[in-house]
Amino acid sequence: MKAMEKIRATLQNMQEYQLLFDRLEWIAMFIAFAVSVQSPNIRWLTGTLILLKTLDVLLINNIITWGTFFYVFISFYDLLTILLILKRQESAEVIAKLNIPIVSRFAKKSAKFYKLTSNEIAIVLIYSASILLNIASIIERLIRKWTEYNPMYIYNIYSPSKFAMAMMILLVLCAVVINGTRNLYQDRTNRLSCNK
């Protein structure tokens, strides 16, 4: 019994740290956005991630009460994040055509000088792992609900795994900030003007 209480206390602590890291991740995105002024490509990536993280931070307290649908929603959210990263050029082209004063000009530059970075691939892989964890959690939850077997394997590793994924994304965003300040994300126009 003491072991289960200890596990529950650890999971509760992980959930509290997850909320903290969500906010740290959000702050890192704003910093990455600010220091990558030389690259419309990275500014569009970080701007997209800021928008998605804002929705996450605003909605998570309500969504967490949805039971099984929480995992479904979070999986769709993770998939949306992946698609917006991989289809970033197309989404920027669509927004550029809307003629929204500042945003469309920003989107047009991003669409013109699109380049998939290794950091984006890392983010896509982390979110893909998150989707797999969510699916495994749904399956385990359905097994508990529809059978007498009561597995708690995924349930017990869910919060620590999500915490680890948040840490990895935070580290990737730190890499974006560092690379942005070192001008490693210069776009082609900036490189051409630097070579003249």
CSV table of N, CA, C and O in Angstrom, one decimal, residues 37-156:
chain,number,residue,atom,x,y,z
A,37,VAL,N,15.4,36.9,-35.2
A,37,VAL,CA,14.9,38.0,-36.1
A,37,VAL,C,15.5,37.9,-37.5
A,37,VAL,O,14.9,38.4,-38.5
A,38,GLN,N,16.6,37.3,-37.7
A,38,GLN,CA,17.2,37.1,-39.0
A,38,GLN,C,16.5,36.1,-39.9
A,38,GLN,O,16.8,36.0,-41.0
A,39,SER,N,15.6,35.3,-39.3
A,39,SER,CA,15.0,34.2,-40.0
A,39,SER,C,13.5,34.2,-39.9
A,39,SER,O,12.9,33.8,-38.9
A,40,PRO,N,12.9,34.6,-41.0
A,40,PRO,CA,11.4,34.4,-41.1
A,40,PRO,C,11.0,33.0,-40.9
A,40,PRO,O,9.9,32.7,-40.4
A,41,ASN,N,11.8,32.1,-41.4
A,41,ASN,CA,11.5,30.6,-41.3
A,41,ASN,C,11.4,30.2,-39.8
A,41,ASN,O,10.4,29.6,-39.4
A,42,ILE,N,12.3,30.6,-38.9
A,42,ILE,CA,12.2,30.2,-37.5
A,42,ILE,C,11.2,31.0,-36.8
A,42,ILE,O,10.5,30.5,-35.9
A,43,ARG,N,11.0,32.3,-37.2
A,43,ARG,CA,10.0,33.1,-36.5
A,43,ARG,C,8.6,32.5,-36.8
A,43,ARG,O,7.7,32.5,-35.9
A,44,TRP,N,8.4,32.0,-38.0
A,44,TRP,CA,7.1,31.4,-38.3
A,44,TRP,C,6.9,30.1,-37.5
A,44,TRP,O,5.8,29.8,-37.0
A,45,LEU,N,7.9,29.3,-37.4
A,45,LEU,CA,7.9,28.1,-36.6
A,45,LEU,C,7.5,28.4,-35.1
A,45,LEU,O,6.6,27.9,-34.6
A,46,THR,N,8.3,29.3,-34.6
A,46,THR,CA,8.1,29.7,-33.1
A,46,THR,C,6.7,30.4,-32.9
A,46,THR,O,6.1,30.2,-31.9
A,47,GLY,N,6.3,31.2,-33.9
A,47,GLY,CA,5.0,31.8,-33.8
A,47,GLY,C,3.9,30.8,-33.8
A,47,GLY,O,2.9,30.9,-33.1
A,48,THR,N,4.0,29.8,-34.7
A,48,THR,CA,3.0,28.7,-34.7
A,48,THR,C,3.0,27.9,-33.4
A,48,THR,O,2.0,27.7,-32.8
A,49,LEU,N,4.2,27.6,-32.9
A,49,LEU,CA,4.3,26.9,-31.6
A,49,LEU,C,3.7,27.8,-30.4
A,49,LEU,O,3.1,27.2,-29.5
A,50,ILE,N,4.0,29.1,-30.5
A,50,ILE,CA,3.4,30.0,-29.4
A,50,ILE,C,1.9,29.9,-29.5
A,50,ILE,O,1.3,29.8,-28.4
A,51,LEU,N,1.3,30.0,-30.6
A,51,LEU,CA,-0.1,29.9,-30.8
A,51,LEU,C,-0.7,28.6,-30.2
A,51,LEU,O,-1.6,28.6,-29.4
A,52,LEU,N,-0.1,27.5,-30.6
A,52,LEU,CA,-0.5,26.2,-30.1
A,52,LEU,C,-0.3,26.0,-28.6
A,52,LEU,O,-1.2,25.5,-27.9
A,53,LYS,N,0.8,26.5,-28.1
A,53,LYS,CA,1.1,26.4,-26.6
A,53,LYS,C,0.1,27.3,-25.8
A,53,LYS,O,-0.3,26.9,-24.7
A,54,THR,N,-0.2,28.5,-26.4
A,54,THR,CA,-1.2,29.3,-25.7
A,54,THR,C,-2.5,28.6,-25.6
A,54,THR,O,-3.2,28.6,-24.5
A,55,LEU,N,-3.0,28.0,-26.7
A,55,LEU,CA,-4.2,27.2,-26.6
A,55,LEU,C,-4.1,26.1,-25.6
A,55,LEU,O,-5.0,25.8,-24.8
A,56,ASP,N,-3.0,25.4,-25.5
A,56,ASP,CA,-2.7,24.3,-24.6
A,56,ASP,C,-2.8,24.8,-23.1
A,56,ASP,O,-3.5,24.3,-22.3
A,57,VAL,N,-2.1,25.9,-22.9
A,57,VAL,CA,-2.1,26.5,-21.5
A,57,VAL,C,-3.5,26.9,-21.1
A,57,VAL,O,-3.9,26.7,-19.9
A,58,LEU,N,-4.3,27.5,-22.0
A,58,LEU,CA,-5.6,28.0,-21.7
A,58,LEU,C,-6.6,26.9,-21.5
A,58,LEU,O,-7.6,27.0,-20.7
A,59,LEU,N,-6.5,25.8,-22.2
A,59,LEU,CA,-7.5,24.7,-22.3
A,59,LEU,C,-7.2,23.5,-21.4
A,59,LEU,O,-8.1,22.8,-21.0
A,60,ILE,N,-6.0,23.3,-20.9
A,60,ILE,CA,-5.6,22.1,-20.3
A,60,ILE,C,-6.4,21.8,-19.0
A,60,ILE,O,-6.8,20.6,-18.8
A,61,ASN,N,-6.7,22.8,-18.2
A,61,ASN,CA,-7.4,22.5,-17.0
A,61,ASN,C,-8.8,22.0,-17.2
A,61,ASN,O,-9.4,21.2,-16.4
A,62,ASN,N,-9.5,22.4,-18.3
A,62,ASN,CA,-10.8,21.9,-18.7
A,62,ASN,C,-10.7,20.5,-19.3
A,62,ASN,O,-11.5,19.6,-19.1
A,63,ILE,N,-9.7,20.3,-20.2
A,63,ILE,CA,-9.6,19.1,-21.0
A,63,ILE,C,-9.2,17.9,-20.1
A,63,ILE,O,-9.6,16.8,-20.4
A,64,ILE,N,-8.4,18.2,-19.1
A,64,ILE,CA,-7.9,17.1,-18.2
A,64,ILE,C,-9.0,16.3,-17.6
A,64,ILE,O,-8.9,15.2,-17.2
A,65,THR,N,-10.2,16.9,-17.5
A,65,THR,CA,-11.4,16.2,-16.8
A,65,THR,C,-12.2,15.4,-17.8
A,65,THR,O,-13.2,14.8,-17.3
A,66,TRP,N,-11.8,15.3,-19.0
A,66,TRP,CA,-12.6,14.6,-20.0
A,66,TRP,C,-12.4,13.0,-20.0
A,66,TRP,O,-13.0,12.4,-20.9
A,67,GLY,N,-11.6,12.5,-19.2
A,67,GLY,CA,-11.4,11.0,-19.1
A,67,GLY,C,-10.7,10.5,-20.4
A,67,GLY,O,-9.7,11.1,-20.8
A,68,THR,N,-11.2,9.5,-21.0
A,68,THR,CA,-10.6,8.9,-22.2
A,68,THR,C,-10.5,10.0,-23.4
A,68,THR,O,-9.6,10.0,-24.1
A,69,PHE,N,-11.5,10.8,-23.5
A,69,PHE,CA,-11.5,11.8,-24.5
A,69,PHE,C,-10.3,12.8,-24.4
A,69,PHE,O,-9.9,13.5,-25.3
A,70,PHE,N,-9.8,12.9,-23.1
A,70,PHE,CA,-8.6,13.7,-22.9
A,70,PHE,C,-7.5,13.2,-23.8
A,70,PHE,O,-6.8,14.0,-24.5
A,71,TYR,N,-7.2,11.9,-23.8
A,71,TYR,CA,-6.2,11.3,-24.6
A,71,TYR,C,-6.4,11.5,-26.1
A,71,TYR,O,-5.5,11.7,-26.8
A,72,VAL,N,-7.7,11.4,-26.5
A,72,VAL,CA,-8.0,11.6,-27.9
A,72,VAL,C,-7.8,13.0,-28.3
A,72,VAL,O,-7.1,13.3,-29.3
A,73,PHE,N,-8.2,14.0,-27.5
A,73,PHE,CA,-8.0,15.4,-27.8
A,73,PHE,C,-6.5,15.7,-27.8
A,73,PHE,O,-6.1,16.4,-28.8
A,74,ILE,N,-5.8,15.3,-26.9
A,74,ILE,CA,-4.3,15.6,-26.8
A,74,ILE,C,-3.6,15.0,-28.0
A,74,ILE,O,-2.7,15.6,-28.6
A,75,SER,N,-4.1,13.8,-28.5
A,75,SER,CA,-3.5,13.2,-29.6
A,75,SER,C,-3.8,14.0,-30.9
A,75,SER,O,-2.9,14.2,-31.7
A,76,PHE,N,-5.0,14.5,-31.0
A,76,PHE,CA,-5.3,15.4,-32.2
A,76,PHE,C,-4.5,16.7,-32.1
A,76,PHE,O,-4.1,17.2,-33.1
A,77,TYR,N,-4.4,17.2,-30.9
A,77,TYR,CA,-3.6,18.4,-30.7
A,77,TYR,C,-2.1,18.2,-31.1
A,77,TYR,O,-1.5,19.0,-31.8
A,78,ASP,N,-1.6,17.0,-30.7
A,78,ASP,CA,-0.2,16.7,-31.1
A,78,ASP,C,-0.1,16.5,-32.6
A,78,ASP,O,0.9,17.0,-33.2
A,79,LEU,N,-1.1,15.9,-33.2
A,79,LEU,CA,-1.1,15.7,-34.6
A,79,LEU,C,-1.2,17.0,-35.4
A,79,LEU,O,-0.5,17.2,-36.4
A,80,LEU,N,-2.0,17.9,-34.9
A,80,LEU,CA,-2.1,19.3,-35.4
A,80,LEU,C,-0.8,20.0,-35.4
A,80,LEU,O,-0.3,20.6,-36.3
A,81,THR,N,-0.1,19.8,-34.3
A,81,THR,CA,1.3,20.4,-34.1
A,81,THR,C,2.2,19.9,-35.2
A,81,THR,O,2.9,20.6,-35.8
A,82,ILE,N,2.2,18.6,-35.3
A,82,ILE,CA,3.1,17.9,-36.3
A,82,ILE,C,2.8,18.4,-37.7
A,82,ILE,O,3.7,18.8,-38.5
A,83,LEU,N,1.5,18.5,-38.1
A,83,LEU,CA,1.1,18.9,-39.4
A,83,LEU,C,1.4,20.4,-39.7
A,83,LEU,O,1.8,20.7,-40.8
A,84,LEU,N,1.2,21.2,-38.6
A,84,LEU,CA,1.6,22.6,-38.8
A,84,LEU,C,3.1,22.8,-39.0
A,84,LEU,O,3.5,23.8,-39.6
A,85,ILE,N,3.9,22.0,-38.4
A,85,ILE,CA,5.3,22.0,-38.6
A,85,ILE,C,5.7,21.5,-40.0
A,85,ILE,O,6.4,22.2,-40.7
A,86,LEU,N,5.2,20.4,-40.3
A,86,LEU,CA,5.6,19.8,-41.6
A,86,LEU,C,4.9,20.5,-42.8
A,86,LEU,O,5.5,20.6,-43.9
A,87,LYS,N,3.8,21.1,-42.6
A,87,LYS,CA,3.1,21.8,-43.7
A,87,LYS,C,3.2,23.4,-43.4
A,87,LYS,O,2.3,24.1,-43.9
A,88,ARG,N,4.2,23.8,-42.8
A,88,ARG,CA,4.4,25.2,-42.4
A,88,ARG,C,4.5,26.1,-43.7
A,88,ARG,O,3.9,27.1,-43.7
A,89,GLN,N,5.1,25.6,-44.7
A,89,GLN,CA,5.2,26.4,-45.9
A,89,GLN,C,3.8,26.7,-46.5
A,89,GLN,O,3.4,27.8,-46.9
A,90,GLU,N,3.0,25.6,-46.6
A,90,GLU,CA,1.7,25.7,-47.2
A,90,GLU,C,0.8,26.6,-46.3
A,90,GLU,O,0.0,27.4,-46.8
A,91,SER,N,0.9,26.4,-45.0
A,91,SER,CA,0.0,27.2,-44.1
A,91,SER,C,0.4,28.7,-44.2
A,91,SER,O,-0.4,29.6,-44.2
A,92,ALA,N,1.7,29.0,-44.3
A,92,ALA,CA,2.2,30.3,-44.5
A,92,ALA,C,1.7,30.9,-45.8
A,92,ALA,O,1.3,32.1,-45.9
A,93,GLU,N,1.7,30.1,-46.9
A,93,GLU,CA,1.2,30.6,-48.2
A,93,GLU,C,-0.3,31.0,-48.1
A,93,GLU,O,-0.7,32.0,-48.6
A,94,VAL,N,-1.1,30.2,-47.4
A,94,VAL,CA,-2.5,30.4,-47.3
A,94,VAL,C,-2.7,31.7,-46.5
A,94,VAL,O,-3.5,32.6,-46.9
A,95,ILE,N,-2.0,31.9,-45.4
A,95,ILE,CA,-2.1,33.1,-44.6
A,95,ILE,C,-1.6,34.3,-45.3
A,95,ILE,O,-2.2,35.4,-45.2
A,96,ALA,N,-0.6,34.2,-46.1
A,96,ALA,CA,0.0,35.3,-46.9
A,96,ALA,C,-1.1,35.8,-47.8
A,96,ALA,O,-1.2,37.0,-48.1
A,97,LYS,N,-1.9,35.0,-48.4
A,97,LYS,CA,-3.0,35.4,-49.3
A,97,LYS,C,-4.2,36.1,-48.7
A,97,LYS,O,-5.0,36.7,-49.3
A,98,LEU,N,-4.3,36.0,-47.3
A,98,LEU,CA,-5.4,36.6,-46.6
A,98,LEU,C,-5.3,38.1,-46.5
A,98,LEU,O,-6.2,38.8,-46.1
A,99,ASN,N,-4.1,38.6,-46.8
A,99,ASN,CA,-3.8,40.0,-46.7
A,99,ASN,C,-4.1,40.6,-45.3
A,99,ASN,O,-4.7,41.7,-45.2
A,100,ILE,N,-3.7,40.0,-44.3
A,100,ILE,CA,-3.8,40.5,-42.9
A,100,ILE,C,-2.6,41.4,-42.7
A,100,ILE,O,-1.4,40.9,-42.9
A,101,PRO,N,-2.7,42.7,-42.4
A,101,PRO,CA,-1.6,43.6,-42.5
A,101,PRO,C,-0.2,43.1,-42.1
A,101,PRO,O,0.7,43.0,-43.0
A,102,ILE,N,0.1,42.8,-40.9
A,102,ILE,CA,1.5,42.4,-40.5
A,102,ILE,C,1.7,40.9,-40.7
A,102,ILE,O,2.8,40.5,-41.2
A,103,VAL,N,0.7,40.1,-40.4
A,103,VAL,CA,0.9,38.7,-40.4
A,103,VAL,C,1.1,38.1,-41.8
A,103,VAL,O,1.9,37.3,-42.0
A,104,SER,N,0.4,38.7,-42.8
A,104,SER,CA,0.5,38.2,-44.2
A,104,SER,C,1.9,38.5,-44.7
A,104,SER,O,2.5,37.6,-45.4
A,105,ARG,N,2.5,39.6,-44.4
A,105,ARG,CA,3.9,39.9,-44.9
A,105,ARG,C,4.9,39.0,-44.2
A,105,ARG,O,5.8,38.5,-44.9
A,106,PHE,N,4.7,38.7,-43.0
A,106,PHE,CA,5.5,37.8,-42.2
A,106,PHE,C,5.4,36.4,-42.8
A,106,PHE,O,6.4,35.7,-43.0
A,107,ALA,N,4.1,36.0,-43.1
A,107,ALA,CA,3.9,34.6,-43.7
A,107,ALA,C,4.5,34.5,-45.0
A,107,ALA,O,5.0,33.4,-45.4
A,108,LYS,N,4.4,35.6,-45.8
A,108,LYS,CA,5.0,35.5,-47.2
A,108,LYS,C,6.5,35.3,-47.2
A,108,LYS,O,7.0,34.5,-47.9
A,109,LYS,N,7.2,35.9,-46.3
A,109,LYS,CA,8.7,35.7,-46.1
A,109,LYS,C,8.9,34.3,-45.7
A,109,LYS,O,9.9,33.7,-46.2
A,110,SER,N,8.2,33.8,-44.7
A,110,SER,CA,8.4,32.4,-44.3
A,110,SER,C,8.1,31.4,-45.4
A,110,SER,O,8.9,30.5,-45.5
A,111,ALA,N,7.1,31.6,-46.1
A,111,ALA,CA,6.8,30.7,-47.2
A,111,ALA,C,7.9,30.7,-48.3
A,111,ALA,O,8.2,29.7,-48.9
A,112,LYS,N,8.4,31.9,-48.6
A,112,LYS,CA,9.4,32.0,-49.6
A,112,LYS,C,10.7,31.4,-49.2
A,112,LYS,O,11.4,30.8,-50.1
A,113,PHE,N,11.1,31.4,-48.0
A,113,PHE,CA,12.4,30.9,-47.6
A,113,PHE,C,12.3,29.7,-46.6
A,113,PHE,O,13.1,29.6,-45.7
A,114,TYR,N,11.3,28.9,-46.9
A,114,TYR,CA,11.1,27.7,-46.0
A,114,TYR,C,12.2,26.7,-46.1
A,114,TYR,O,12.8,26.5,-47.2
A,115,LYS,N,12.6,26.2,-44.9
A,115,LYS,CA,13.6,25.2,-44.8
A,115,LYS,C,13.3,24.4,-43.6
A,115,LYS,O,13.2,24.9,-42.5
A,116,LEU,N,13.2,23.1,-43.7
A,116,LEU,CA,13.0,22.2,-42.5
A,116,LEU,C,14.3,22.0,-41.8
A,116,LEU,O,15.3,21.7,-42.4
A,117,THR,N,14.2,22.3,-40.5
A,117,THR,CA,15.5,22.2,-39.7
A,117,THR,C,15.5,20.9,-38.9
A,117,THR,O,14.5,20.3,-38.7
A,118,SER,N,16.7,20.6,-38.4
A,118,SER,CA,16.8,19.4,-37.5
A,118,SER,C,16.0,19.5,-36.2
A,118,SER,O,15.5,18.6,-35.7
A,119,ASN,N,15.9,20.8,-35.7
A,119,ASN,CA,15.1,21.0,-34.5
A,119,ASN,C,13.6,20.7,-34.7
A,119,ASN,O,13.0,20.2,-33.9
A,120,GLU,N,13.1,21.1,-35.9
A,120,GLU,CA,11.7,20.7,-36.2
A,120,GLU,C,11.5,19.2,-36.3
A,120,GLU,O,10.5,18.7,-35.8
A,121,ILE,N,12.5,18.5,-36.9
A,121,ILE,CA,12.4,17.1,-37.0
A,121,ILE,C,12.3,16.5,-35.6
A,121,ILE,O,11.5,15.6,-35.3
A,122,ALA,N,13.2,17.0,-34.7
A,122,ALA,CA,13.2,16.5,-33.3
A,122,ALA,C,11.8,16.8,-32.6
A,122,ALA,O,11.3,15.9,-31.9
A,123,ILE,N,11.2,18.0,-32.8
A,123,ILE,CA,9.9,18.3,-32.3
A,123,ILE,C,8.9,17.3,-32.8
A,123,ILE,O,8.0,16.8,-32.1
A,124,VAL,N,8.9,17.1,-34.1
A,124,VAL,CA,7.9,16.1,-34.7
A,124,VAL,C,8.1,14.7,-34.1
A,124,VAL,O,7.1,14.1,-33.8
A,125,LEU,N,9.3,14.3,-33.9
A,125,LEU,CA,9.5,13.0,-33.3
A,125,LEU,C,9.0,12.9,-31.9
A,125,LEU,O,8.4,11.9,-31.5
A,126,ILE,N,9.2,14.0,-31.1
A,126,ILE,CA,8.7,14.0,-29.7
A,126,ILE,C,7.2,14.0,-29.7
A,126,ILE,O,6.6,13.2,-28.9
A,127,TYR,N,6.6,14.8,-30.5
A,127,TYR,CA,5.1,14.8,-30.6
A,127,TYR,C,4.5,13.4,-31.1
A,127,TYR,O,3.5,13.0,-30.7
A,128,SER,N,5.3,12.8,-32.0
A,128,SER,CA,4.9,11.4,-32.5
A,128,SER,C,4.9,10.4,-31.3
A,128,SER,O,4.0,9.6,-31.2
A,129,ALA,N,6.0,10.5,-30.5
A,129,ALA,CA,6.1,9.6,-29.4
A,129,ALA,C,4.9,9.9,-28.4
A,129,ALA,O,4.3,9.0,-27.8
A,130,SER,N,4.5,11.2,-28.3
A,130,SER,CA,3.4,11.5,-27.4
A,130,SER,C,2.1,10.9,-27.9
A,130,SER,O,1.3,10.4,-27.1
A,131,ILE,N,1.9,10.9,-29.2
A,131,ILE,CA,0.7,10.3,-29.7
A,131,ILE,C,0.7,8.8,-29.4
A,131,ILE,O,-0.4,8.3,-29.0
A,132,LEU,N,1.8,8.2,-29.6
A,132,LEU,CA,1.9,6.7,-29.3
A,132,LEU,C,1.6,6.4,-27.9
A,132,LEU,O,0.9,5.5,-27.5
A,133,LEU,N,2.1,7.3,-27.0
A,133,LEU,CA,1.8,7.1,-25.6
A,133,LEU,C,0.3,7.3,-25.3
A,133,LEU,O,-0.3,6.6,-24.5
A,134,ASN,N,-0.3,8.3,-25.9
A,134,ASN,CA,-1.7,8.5,-25.7
A,134,ASN,C,-2.5,7.4,-26.2
A,134,ASN,O,-3.5,7.0,-25.5
A,135,ILE,N,-2.2,6.8,-27.3
A,135,ILE,CA,-2.9,5.7,-27.9
A,135,ILE,C,-2.8,4.5,-26.9
A,135,ILE,O,-3.8,3.8,-26.6
A,136,ALA,N,-1.6,4.2,-26.4
A,136,ALA,CA,-1.3,3.1,-25.5
A,136,ALA,C,-2.2,3.3,-24.2
A,136,ALA,O,-2.7,2.4,-23.7
A,137,SER,N,-2.3,4.6,-23.8
A,137,SER,CA,-3.0,4.9,-22.6
A,137,SER,C,-4.5,4.6,-22.8
A,137,SER,O,-5.2,4.1,-21.9
A,138,ILE,N,-5.0,5.0,-24.0
A,138,ILE,CA,-6.4,4.7,-24.3
A,138,ILE,C,-6.7,3.2,-24.3
A,138,ILE,O,-7.7,2.8,-23.8
A,139,ILE,N,-5.8,2.5,-25.0
A,139,ILE,CA,-6.0,1.0,-25.0
A,139,ILE,C,-6.0,0.4,-23.6
A,139,ILE,O,-6.9,-0.4,-23.3
A,140,GLU,N,-5.1,0.8,-22.8
A,140,GLU,CA,-5.0,0.3,-21.4
A,140,GLU,C,-6.3,0.7,-20.7
A,140,GLU,O,-6.8,-0.1,-19.9
A,141,ARG,N,-6.7,1.9,-20.9
A,141,ARG,CA,-8.0,2.4,-20.2
A,141,ARG,C,-9.2,1.5,-20.6
A,141,ARG,O,-10.0,1.2,-19.8
A,142,LEU,N,-9.3,1.2,-21.9
A,142,LEU,CA,-10.4,0.4,-22.4
A,142,LEU,C,-10.3,-1.0,-21.9
A,142,LEU,O,-11.3,-1.6,-21.6
A,143,ILE,N,-9.1,-1.5,-21.8
A,143,ILE,CA,-8.9,-2.9,-21.2
A,143,ILE,C,-9.4,-2.9,-19.8
A,143,ILE,O,-10.1,-3.8,-19.4
A,144,ARG,N,-9.1,-1.9,-19.0
A,144,ARG,CA,-9.5,-1.8,-17.6
A,144,ARG,C,-11.1,-1.7,-17.5
A,144,ARG,O,-11.7,-2.3,-16.7
A,145,LYS,N,-11.6,-1.0,-18.5
A,145,LYS,CA,-13.1,-0.7,-18.5
A,145,LYS,C,-13.9,-2.0,-18.9
A,145,LYS,O,-14.9,-2.2,-18.4
A,146,TRP,N,-13.4,-2.7,-19.9
A,146,TRP,CA,-14.2,-3.8,-20.5
A,146,TRP,C,-13.8,-5.2,-20.1
A,146,TRP,O,-14.4,-6.1,-20.5
A,147,THR,N,-12.7,-5.3,-19.3
A,147,THR,CA,-12.3,-6.6,-18.8
A,147,THR,C,-12.1,-6.6,-17.3
A,147,THR,O,-12.1,-5.5,-16.7
A,148,GLU,N,-11.8,-7.7,-16.8
A,148,GLU,CA,-11.5,-7.8,-15.3
A,148,GLU,C,-10.0,-7.5,-15.1
A,148,GLU,O,-9.6,-7.3,-14.0
A,149,TYR,N,-9.3,-7.6,-16.2
A,149,TYR,CA,-7.8,-7.3,-16.0
A,149,TYR,C,-7.6,-5.8,-15.8
A,149,TYR,O,-8.3,-5.0,-16.4
A,150,ASN,N,-6.8,-5.5,-14.9
A,150,ASN,CA,-6.6,-4.1,-14.5
A,150,ASN,C,-5.2,-3.6,-14.6
A,150,ASN,O,-4.5,-3.3,-13.6
A,151,PRO,N,-4.7,-3.5,-15.9
A,151,PRO,CA,-3.3,-3.1,-16.1
A,151,PRO,C,-3.1,-1.6,-15.7
A,151,PRO,O,-4.0,-0.8,-16.0
A,152,MET,N,-2.0,-1.3,-15.1
A,152,MET,CA,-1.7,0.1,-14.8
A,152,MET,C,-0.3,0.5,-15.3
A,152,MET,O,0.2,1.5,-14.8
A,153,TYR,N,0.2,-0.2,-16.2
A,153,TYR,CA,1.6,0.1,-16.7
A,153,TYR,C,1.7,1.5,-17.3
A,153,TYR,O,2.5,2.3,-16.9
A,154,ILE,N,0.9,1.7,-18.3
A,154,ILE,CA,0.9,3.0,-19.0
A,154,ILE,C,0.5,4.1,-18.1
A,154,ILE,O,1.1,5.2,-18.1
A,155,TYR,N,-0.5,3.9,-17.3
A,155,TYR,CA,-1.0,4.9,-16.3
A,155,TYR,C,0.1,5.3,-15.4
A,155,TYR,O,0.2,6.5,-15.1
A,156,ASN,N,0.9,4.4,-14.9
A,156,ASN,CA,2.0,4.7,-14.0
A,156,ASN,C,3.1,5.5,-14.6
A,156,ASN,O,3.9,6.2,-14.0
